Amino acid sequence: MATVSRSDAAFVADESFVPTSHKGLTYPFGGREPASGDVMTVAEGVRWVRLTVPGPLKHVNCWLIDDDGGVALVDTGMNLPDARAAWKTVFRGPLAGTRVTQMIGTHFHPDHIGLAGWMCAHHDAPLVMTRGEWLTARMLVADARDAVPDEMIAFWRGAGWNDEQVAHASQRGWAGFRRIVTPMPLGFRRIADNDMLRIGTGDWRIVVGSGHSPEHACLLNEAVGVLIAGDQVLPRISPNVSLGVTEPESDPLGEWLASIAKLQLLPHGLLVLPGHGDPFTGLHARLDAMDREHRERLDELEVFITEPRRAVDCFGRLFRRAIGPDMLGMATGEALAHLRRLEVEGRAVKESRDGVWWYRAV
């Protein structure tokens, strides 16, 4: 293996890798990825594991950083049989005899921390997260119940869901999160924005973003030129930014746009290791594209709601595909986040009629 540098990013490749480019981004590994149960070195002291997840994302990326006495693990995949089997293969094969020294979760979503408790228990490793992400995960586990709360049903109806859609979602109950995460430790090691996390011989600065989740932690090693971005920066899709029932008057899209501006202060040439998709360089180009995409959506939506509309009426203006039952919740949250942003900017007003919310451009 030979170390190759491009811009400010140092990554590990061999002659078989043929970099590819798309929309201003360069993929230095040319579409190569680690096989299930295997690892792939991507930078000095950093290795890549890819696990399958159900749904349109298809996979999640996890990262192993060489540490004193073993490896620090960043994210884990969901608590599903395939993911557990893949990790067992990793630790019986390429990482045989290696211990996880610390279990770092970028954010609370179950495809990222679903097996965090399992890893902590097996390796006697501390859980490392921001407070907002840890508390949210603990809340969702503790709030598991059989029936969907009345407040959630009112929220769905406010967004414009019909009886069939409410009934379909209600069949899943209110314990979905707990089913796909292993029991988490009662305690955790807190990280916050700008903290320096010493892992092995490297210093990783915590860069916190918001919008996709409350306090999403990215890990930046400027010496090596690597940003472990989680879901805060993805190469080909824009992460879901949703308004939810727990903070119905918040402004997640505003927080997301502010986080993009914050990340634009980082070096452009970093090797970005995303939570989904392939490692890439071209951070600023991707941030600019995501910012532009959301602002264009806001402008289109403002024109569309010249006549009063519900959140469900806005799907055709926001998404490039039909929204089926499995994607309805995420699509609704995203539509509400954009409509709420228009409210905050003074470009729209919200009216409630018989429990349904109608949005109209000012």
CSV table of C-alpha atoms in Angstrom, one decimal:
chain,number,residue,atom,x,y,z
A,1,MET,CA,0.0,0.0,0.0
A,2,ALA,CA,1.2,3.5,-0.8
A,3,THR,CA,0.3,6.8,0.7
A,4,VAL,CA,-1.1,9.2,-1.9
A,5,SER,CA,-1.9,12.9,-1.4
A,6,ARG,CA,-4.5,15.0,-3.2
A,7,SER,CA,-4.9,18.6,-2.2
A,8,ASP,CA,-4.7,18.7,1.6
A,9,ALA,CA,-6.0,15.1,2.1
A,10,ALA,CA,-3.7,12.2,2.7
A,11,PHE,CA,-5.3,8.8,2.0
A,12,VAL,CA,-4.1,5.3,1.5
A,13,ALA,CA,-4.4,3.7,-1.9
A,14,ASP,CA,-2.7,1.3,-4.2
A,15,GLU,CA,-2.2,1.3,-8.0
A,16,SER,CA,-5.5,-0.5,-8.5
A,17,PHE,CA,-7.6,2.4,-7.4
A,18,VAL,CA,-8.7,4.6,-10.2
A,19,PRO,CA,-10.2,7.9,-8.9
A,20,THR,CA,-13.5,9.1,-10.3
A,21,SER,CA,-15.2,12.5,-10.3
A,22,HIS,CA,-18.8,13.6,-10.3
A,23,LYS,CA,-20.3,17.0,-9.8
A,24,GLY,CA,-17.2,18.6,-8.4
A,25,LEU,CA,-16.3,15.7,-6.1
A,26,THR,CA,-13.5,13.2,-6.4
A,27,TYR,CA,-13.8,9.7,-5.2
A,28,PRO,CA,-10.2,8.6,-4.6
A,29,PHE,CA,-11.0,4.9,-4.3
A,30,GLY,CA,-13.0,4.7,-7.5
A,31,GLY,CA,-16.0,3.0,-6.1
A,32,ARG,CA,-14.0,0.3,-4.3
A,33,GLU,CA,-15.4,-0.6,-0.9
A,34,PRO,CA,-14.7,-3.1,1.9
A,35,ALA,CA,-16.4,-6.5,1.5
A,36,SER,CA,-18.8,-7.6,4.3
A,37,GLY,CA,-16.8,-8.7,7.3
A,38,ASP,CA,-13.6,-7.0,6.0
A,39,VAL,CA,-11.9,-3.7,6.6
A,40,MET,CA,-10.3,-1.2,4.2
A,41,THR,CA,-7.6,1.3,5.0
A,42,VAL,CA,-8.5,4.8,3.8
A,43,ALA,CA,-6.1,7.1,5.7
A,44,GLU,CA,-3.2,6.9,8.1
A,45,GLY,CA,-4.5,4.9,11.1
A,46,VAL,CA,-8.1,4.9,9.8
A,47,ARG,CA,-10.0,1.9,8.4
A,48,TRP,CA,-13.5,1.5,6.9
A,49,VAL,CA,-16.2,-1.0,7.6
A,50,ARG,CA,-19.5,-1.0,5.5
A,51,LEU,CA,-22.6,-2.7,6.8
A,52,THR,CA,-26.0,-3.3,5.1
A,53,VAL,CA,-29.1,-1.5,6.4
A,54,PRO,CA,-32.7,-1.9,5.2
A,55,GLY,CA,-34.3,0.8,3.1
A,56,PRO,CA,-33.1,3.0,0.3
A,57,LEU,CA,-29.8,3.9,2.0
A,58,LYS,CA,-28.7,0.2,1.7
A,59,HIS,CA,-25.6,0.7,3.8
A,60,VAL,CA,-23.9,2.6,6.6
A,61,ASN,CA,-20.2,3.3,7.0
A,62,CYS,CA,-18.3,2.8,10.2
A,63,TRP,CA,-14.8,3.9,10.9
A,64,LEU,CA,-12.0,2.4,13.0
A,65,ILE,CA,-9.2,4.7,14.3
A,66,ASP,CA,-6.0,3.2,15.6
A,67,ASP,CA,-5.8,3.8,19.4
A,68,ASP,CA,-3.6,2.9,22.3
A,69,GLY,CA,-4.4,-0.7,23.1
A,70,GLY,CA,-6.8,-1.2,20.1
A,71,VAL,CA,-9.1,0.9,18.0
A,72,ALA,CA,-11.7,3.6,18.6
A,73,LEU,CA,-14.9,2.8,16.7
A,74,VAL,CA,-17.0,5.5,15.1
A,75,ASP,CA,-20.6,4.3,14.6
A,76,THR,CA,-21.9,0.7,14.5
A,77,GLY,CA,-24.8,0.0,12.2
A,78,MET,CA,-28.3,-1.2,13.3
A,79,ASN,CA,-29.0,-4.0,15.8
A,80,LEU,CA,-29.8,-6.5,13.1
A,81,PRO,CA,-28.5,-10.1,12.7
A,82,ASP,CA,-26.5,-9.3,9.5
A,83,ALA,CA,-24.7,-6.4,11.2
A,84,ARG,CA,-23.8,-8.4,14.3
A,85,ALA,CA,-22.6,-11.3,12.1
A,86,ALA,CA,-20.4,-8.9,10.0
A,87,TRP,CA,-18.8,-7.4,13.2
A,88,LYS,CA,-18.1,-10.9,14.5
A,89,THR,CA,-16.4,-11.7,11.2
A,90,VAL,CA,-14.3,-8.5,11.4
A,91,PHE,CA,-13.1,-9.2,15.0
A,92,ARG,CA,-12.4,-12.9,14.2
A,93,GLY,CA,-10.6,-12.1,11.0
A,94,PRO,CA,-8.7,-8.8,10.1
A,95,LEU,CA,-9.0,-7.4,13.6
A,96,ALA,CA,-8.6,-10.7,15.6
A,97,GLY,CA,-7.4,-9.9,19.1
A,98,THR,CA,-8.1,-6.2,18.7
A,99,ARG,CA,-10.1,-4.4,21.4
A,100,VAL,CA,-12.5,-1.4,21.0
A,101,THR,CA,-11.1,1.2,23.3
A,102,GLN,CA,-13.9,3.7,22.9
A,103,MET,CA,-17.3,3.6,21.2
A,104,ILE,CA,-17.9,7.0,19.5
A,105,GLY,CA,-21.4,7.8,18.2
A,106,THR,CA,-21.8,10.6,15.7
A,107,HIS,CA,-25.5,10.9,16.4
A,108,PHE,CA,-28.5,9.0,17.9
A,109,HIS,CA,-30.0,7.5,14.7
A,110,PRO,CA,-30.2,3.7,15.0
A,111,ASP,CA,-28.2,3.0,11.9
A,112,HIS,CA,-25.3,4.7,13.6
A,113,ILE,CA,-25.6,3.6,17.3
A,114,GLY,CA,-27.8,0.5,17.0
A,115,LEU,CA,-25.0,-1.7,18.3
A,116,ALA,CA,-23.2,0.8,20.5
A,117,GLY,CA,-24.4,-0.8,23.7
A,118,TRP,CA,-23.4,-4.2,22.5
A,119,MET,CA,-19.9,-3.0,21.6
A,120,CYS,CA,-19.5,-1.2,24.9
A,121,ALA,CA,-20.5,-4.3,26.9
A,122,HIS,CA,-18.4,-6.7,24.9
A,123,HIS,CA,-15.2,-4.6,24.9
A,124,ASP,CA,-15.7,-2.8,28.2
A,125,ALA,CA,-15.5,0.4,26.3
A,126,PRO,CA,-16.9,3.8,27.2
A,127,LEU,CA,-19.7,5.3,25.1
A,128,VAL,CA,-18.6,8.7,23.7
A,129,MET,CA,-21.3,11.1,22.4
A,130,THR,CA,-22.5,14.7,22.6
A,131,ARG,CA,-25.1,15.2,25.4
A,132,GLY,CA,-27.9,16.1,23.0
A,133,GLU,CA,-27.5,12.9,21.0
A,134,TRP,CA,-27.1,10.7,24.1
A,135,LEU,CA,-30.2,12.2,25.8
A,136,THR,CA,-32.3,11.8,22.7
A,137,ALA,CA,-31.4,8.2,22.3
A,138,ARG,CA,-32.1,7.5,26.0
A,139,MET,CA,-35.4,9.3,25.8
A,140,LEU,CA,-36.5,7.3,22.8
A,141,VAL,CA,-35.6,4.0,24.4
A,142,ALA,CA,-37.4,4.9,27.7
A,143,ASP,CA,-40.5,6.2,25.9
A,144,ALA,CA,-41.2,2.9,24.0
A,145,ARG,CA,-44.9,1.9,24.4
A,146,ASP,CA,-47.4,-0.2,22.5
A,147,ALA,CA,-49.8,2.6,21.3
A,148,VAL,CA,-48.9,5.7,19.3
A,149,PRO,CA,-49.4,8.8,21.5
A,150,ASP,CA,-52.4,11.0,20.7
A,151,GLU,CA,-50.0,13.9,20.2
A,152,MET,CA,-48.3,12.1,17.4
A,153,ILE,CA,-51.6,11.3,15.7
A,154,ALA,CA,-52.6,15.0,16.0
A,155,PHE,CA,-49.2,15.9,14.5
A,156,TRP,CA,-49.8,13.6,11.5
A,157,ARG,CA,-53.3,14.9,10.9
A,158,GLY,CA,-52.0,18.5,11.2
A,159,ALA,CA,-49.6,17.7,8.3
A,160,GLY,CA,-52.5,16.4,6.2
A,161,TRP,CA,-52.4,12.7,6.6
A,162,ASN,CA,-55.6,10.8,5.9
A,163,ASP,CA,-57.2,8.0,7.9
A,164,GLU,CA,-55.5,5.3,6.0
A,165,GLN,CA,-52.0,6.8,6.4
A,166,VAL,CA,-52.6,7.3,10.2
A,167,ALA,CA,-53.8,3.7,10.6
A,168,HIS,CA,-50.8,2.3,8.7
A,169,ALA,CA,-48.3,4.2,10.7
A,170,SER,CA,-50.1,3.4,14.0
A,171,GLN,CA,-49.8,-0.4,13.3
A,172,ARG,CA,-46.0,-0.1,14.0
A,173,GLY,CA,-46.6,1.1,17.5
A,174,TRP,CA,-44.3,3.4,19.4
A,175,ALA,CA,-41.3,1.1,20.2
A,176,GLY,CA,-39.5,1.0,16.8
A,177,PHE,CA,-36.4,2.7,18.0
A,178,ARG,CA,-35.9,0.3,21.0
A,179,ARG,CA,-36.2,-2.7,18.7
A,180,ILE,CA,-33.2,-1.8,16.6
A,181,VAL,CA,-30.8,-0.6,19.3
A,182,THR,CA,-29.1,-2.7,22.0
A,183,PRO,CA,-29.4,-1.5,25.6
A,184,MET,CA,-27.1,1.5,26.0
A,185,PRO,CA,-24.9,2.2,29.0
A,186,LEU,CA,-26.3,4.3,31.8
A,187,GLY,CA,-23.4,6.6,31.6
A,188,PHE,CA,-21.4,8.1,28.8
A,189,ARG,CA,-18.3,10.3,28.1
A,190,ARG,CA,-19.5,13.7,26.9
A,191,ILE,CA,-17.9,15.5,23.9
A,192,ALA,CA,-18.8,19.0,22.8
A,193,ASP,CA,-18.0,21.4,20.0
A,194,ASN,CA,-14.3,22.1,19.6
A,195,ASP,CA,-13.2,19.5,22.1
A,196,MET,CA,-10.0,17.7,21.2
A,197,LEU,CA,-10.2,13.9,21.4
A,198,ARG,CA,-6.9,12.2,21.6
A,199,ILE,CA,-7.0,8.8,19.8
A,200,GLY,CA,-3.7,7.0,19.5
A,201,THR,CA,-1.1,9.5,18.2
A,202,GLY,CA,-3.7,11.8,16.6
A,203,ASP,CA,-5.8,14.7,17.8
A,204,TRP,CA,-9.4,14.8,16.5
A,205,ARG,CA,-11.4,18.0,16.9
A,206,ILE,CA,-15.1,17.7,17.5
A,207,VAL,CA,-17.2,19.8,15.0
A,208,VAL,CA,-20.8,19.8,16.0
A,209,GLY,CA,-23.6,20.4,13.5
A,210,SER,CA,-27.4,20.5,13.8
A,211,GLY,CA,-30.5,20.1,11.8
A,212,HIS,CA,-30.3,16.4,10.8
A,213,SER,CA,-30.0,15.6,14.5
A,214,PRO,CA,-29.6,17.7,17.7
A,215,GLU,CA,-25.9,17.8,18.3
A,216,HIS,CA,-24.2,15.7,15.5
A,217,ALA,CA,-20.5,15.2,16.1
A,218,CYS,CA,-18.0,15.2,13.2
A,219,LEU,CA,-14.4,14.3,13.9
A,220,LEU,CA,-11.6,16.4,12.2
A,221,ASN,CA,-8.0,15.4,12.1
A,222,GLU,CA,-6.3,18.3,10.4
A,223,ALA,CA,-2.8,16.7,10.5
A,224,VAL,CA,-4.0,13.7,8.5
A,225,GLY,CA,-6.5,15.7,6.5
A,226,VAL,CA,-9.5,13.6,7.4
A,227,LEU,CA,-13.1,14.6,8.4
A,228,ILE,CA,-15.4,11.8,9.7
A,229,ALA,CA,-18.6,13.5,8.7
A,230,GLY,CA,-21.3,11.0,9.7
A,231,ASP,CA,-24.6,12.2,8.1
A,232,GLN,CA,-23.7,15.9,8.3
A,233,VAL,CA,-22.1,15.8,4.8
A,234,LEU,CA,-23.2,13.1,2.4
A,235,PRO,CA,-21.8,13.0,-1.2
A,236,ARG,CA,-24.8,12.3,-3.4
A,237,ILE,CA,-27.9,12.9,-1.2
A,238,SER,CA,-29.0,15.6,1.2
A,239,PRO,CA,-29.5,14.3,4.7
A,240,ASN,CA,-33.1,14.3,6.0
A,241,VAL,CA,-33.8,17.6,7.9
A,242,SER,CA,-37.2,17.1,9.7
A,243,LEU,CA,-39.4,19.1,12.0
A,244,GLY,CA,-40.8,16.7,14.6
A,245,VAL,CA,-43.4,16.4,17.3
A,246,THR,CA,-40.9,16.9,20.1
A,247,GLU,CA,-40.0,20.5,19.0
A,248,PRO,CA,-42.8,21.6,16.7
A,249,GLU,CA,-41.7,25.3,16.9
A,250,SER,CA,-38.0,24.7,16.2
A,251,ASP,CA,-36.2,25.6,13.0
A,252,PRO,CA,-34.2,22.5,12.0
A,253,LEU,CA,-33.6,23.8,8.4
A,254,GLY,CA,-32.2,27.1,9.8
A,255,GLU,CA,-29.9,25.1,12.0
A,256,TRP,CA,-28.9,23.0,9.0
A,257,LEU,CA,-28.0,26.0,6.9
A,258,ALA,CA,-26.0,27.5,9.7
A,259,SER,CA,-24.1,24.2,10.1
A,260,ILE,CA,-23.2,24.3,6.4
A,261,ALA,CA,-21.8,27.8,6.8
A,262,LYS,CA,-19.8,26.5,9.8
A,263,LEU,CA,-18.4,23.6,7.9
A,264,GLN,CA,-17.4,25.8,5.0
A,265,LEU,CA,-14.7,27.2,7.3
A,266,LEU,CA,-12.9,23.9,7.3
A,267,PRO,CA,-10.1,23.2,4.7
A,268,HIS,CA,-11.5,22.3,1.3
A,269,GLY,CA,-9.0,19.5,0.5
A,270,LEU,CA,-10.1,17.2,3.4
A,271,LEU,CA,-10.8,13.5,2.7
A,272,VAL,CA,-14.5,13.3,3.8
A,273,LEU,CA,-15.6,10.0,5.3
A,274,PRO,CA,-19.4,10.1,5.2
A,275,GLY,CA,-22.0,8.0,7.0
A,276,HIS,CA,-23.4,6.8,3.7
A,277,GLY,CA,-21.9,6.8,0.2
A,278,ASP,CA,-18.2,6.7,-0.7
A,279,PRO,CA,-15.3,8.8,0.7
A,280,PHE,CA,-14.6,11.9,-1.3
A,281,THR,CA,-12.8,15.1,-1.6
A,282,GLY,CA,-14.4,18.5,-2.6
A,283,LEU,CA,-16.0,19.4,0.7
A,284,HIS,CA,-16.8,23.0,-0.2
A,285,ALA,CA,-18.3,22.0,-3.5
A,286,ARG,CA,-20.7,19.6,-1.7
A,287,LEU,CA,-21.6,22.1,1.0
A,288,ASP,CA,-22.3,24.7,-1.7
A,289,ALA,CA,-24.5,22.3,-3.6
A,290,MET,CA,-26.5,21.3,-0.4
A,291,ASP,CA,-27.0,24.9,0.6
A,292,ARG,CA,-28.1,25.8,-2.9
A,293,GLU,CA,-30.5,22.9,-3.2
A,294,HIS,CA,-32.4,23.8,0.0
A,295,ARG,CA,-32.6,27.5,-0.8
A,296,GLU,CA,-34.0,26.7,-4.2
A,297,ARG,CA,-36.5,24.4,-2.6
A,298,LEU,CA,-37.6,27.2,-0.3
A,299,ASP,CA,-38.0,29.6,-3.3
A,300,GLU,CA,-40.1,27.1,-5.2
A,301,LEU,CA,-42.2,26.3,-2.1
A,302,GLU,CA,-42.9,29.9,-1.5
A,303,VAL,CA,-44.4,30.2,-5.0
A,304,PHE,CA,-46.3,27.0,-4.6
A,305,ILE,CA,-48.1,28.1,-1.4
A,306,THR,CA,-49.5,31.3,-3.0
A,307,GLU,CA,-52.6,29.3,-2.4
A,308,PRO,CA,-52.9,27.6,1.0
A,309,ARG,CA,-51.3,24.2,1.1
A,310,ARG,CA,-50.8,21.4,3.7
A,311,ALA,CA,-47.4,19.7,4.2
A,312,VAL,CA,-48.5,16.6,2.2
A,313,ASP,CA,-49.4,18.8,-0.7
A,314,CYS,CA,-45.8,20.0,-1.0
A,315,PHE,CA,-44.2,16.6,-1.7
A,316,GLY,CA,-44.2,17.1,-5.4
A,317,ARG,CA,-42.2,20.4,-5.1
A,318,LEU,CA,-39.7,19.0,-2.7
A,319,PHE,CA,-39.0,15.4,-3.8
A,320,ARG,CA,-38.1,13.8,-7.1
A,321,ARG,CA,-40.0,10.6,-6.5
A,322,ALA,CA,-43.3,9.4,-5.3
A,323,ILE,CA,-43.7,9.1,-1.5
A,324,GLY,CA,-44.9,5.7,-0.4
A,325,PRO,CA,-46.0,4.6,3.1
A,326,ASP,CA,-42.5,3.7,4.3
A,327,MET,CA,-41.1,7.2,3.4
A,328,LEU,CA,-44.2,9.2,4.5
A,329,GLY,CA,-42.9,10.1,7.9
A,330,MET,CA,-39.5,11.4,6.7
A,331,ALA,CA,-41.1,13.3,3.8
A,332,THR,CA,-43.6,14.9,6.1
A,333,GLY,CA,-40.9,16.0,8.5
A,334,GLU,CA,-38.8,17.5,5.7
A,335,ALA,CA,-41.8,19.3,4.2
A,336,LEU,CA,-42.7,20.8,7.6
A,337,ALA,CA,-39.0,21.9,8.1
A,338,HIS,CA,-39.1,23.8,4.9
A,339,LEU,CA,-42.5,25.4,5.6
A,340,ARG,CA,-41.3,26.3,9.1
A,341,ARG,CA,-38.2,27.9,7.7
A,342,LEU,CA,-40.4,30.1,5.4
A,343,GLU,CA,-42.4,31.1,8.5
A,344,VAL,CA,-39.2,32.1,10.4
A,345,GLU,CA,-38.0,34.1,7.4
A,346,GLY,CA,-41.4,35.9,7.3
A,347,ARG,CA,-42.3,34.5,3.9
A,348,ALA,CA,-45.2,32.3,5.0
A,349,VAL,CA,-47.9,32.1,7.7
A,350,LYS,CA,-49.5,29.0,9.2
A,351,GLU,CA,-53.2,28.6,10.0
A,352,SER,CA,-55.0,25.7,11.7
A,353,ARG,CA,-58.4,24.6,10.5
A,354,ASP,CA,-60.1,21.7,12.2
A,355,GLY,CA,-56.7,20.4,13.3
A,356,VAL,CA,-55.1,20.7,9.9
A,357,TRP,CA,-52.2,23.1,9.2
A,358,TRP,CA,-52.4,25.3,6.1
A,359,TYR,CA,-49.4,27.4,5.0
A,360,ARG,CA,-49.8,30.5,2.8
A,361,ALA,CA,-47.1,32.7,1.3
A,362,VAL,CA,-47.1,36.3,2.7
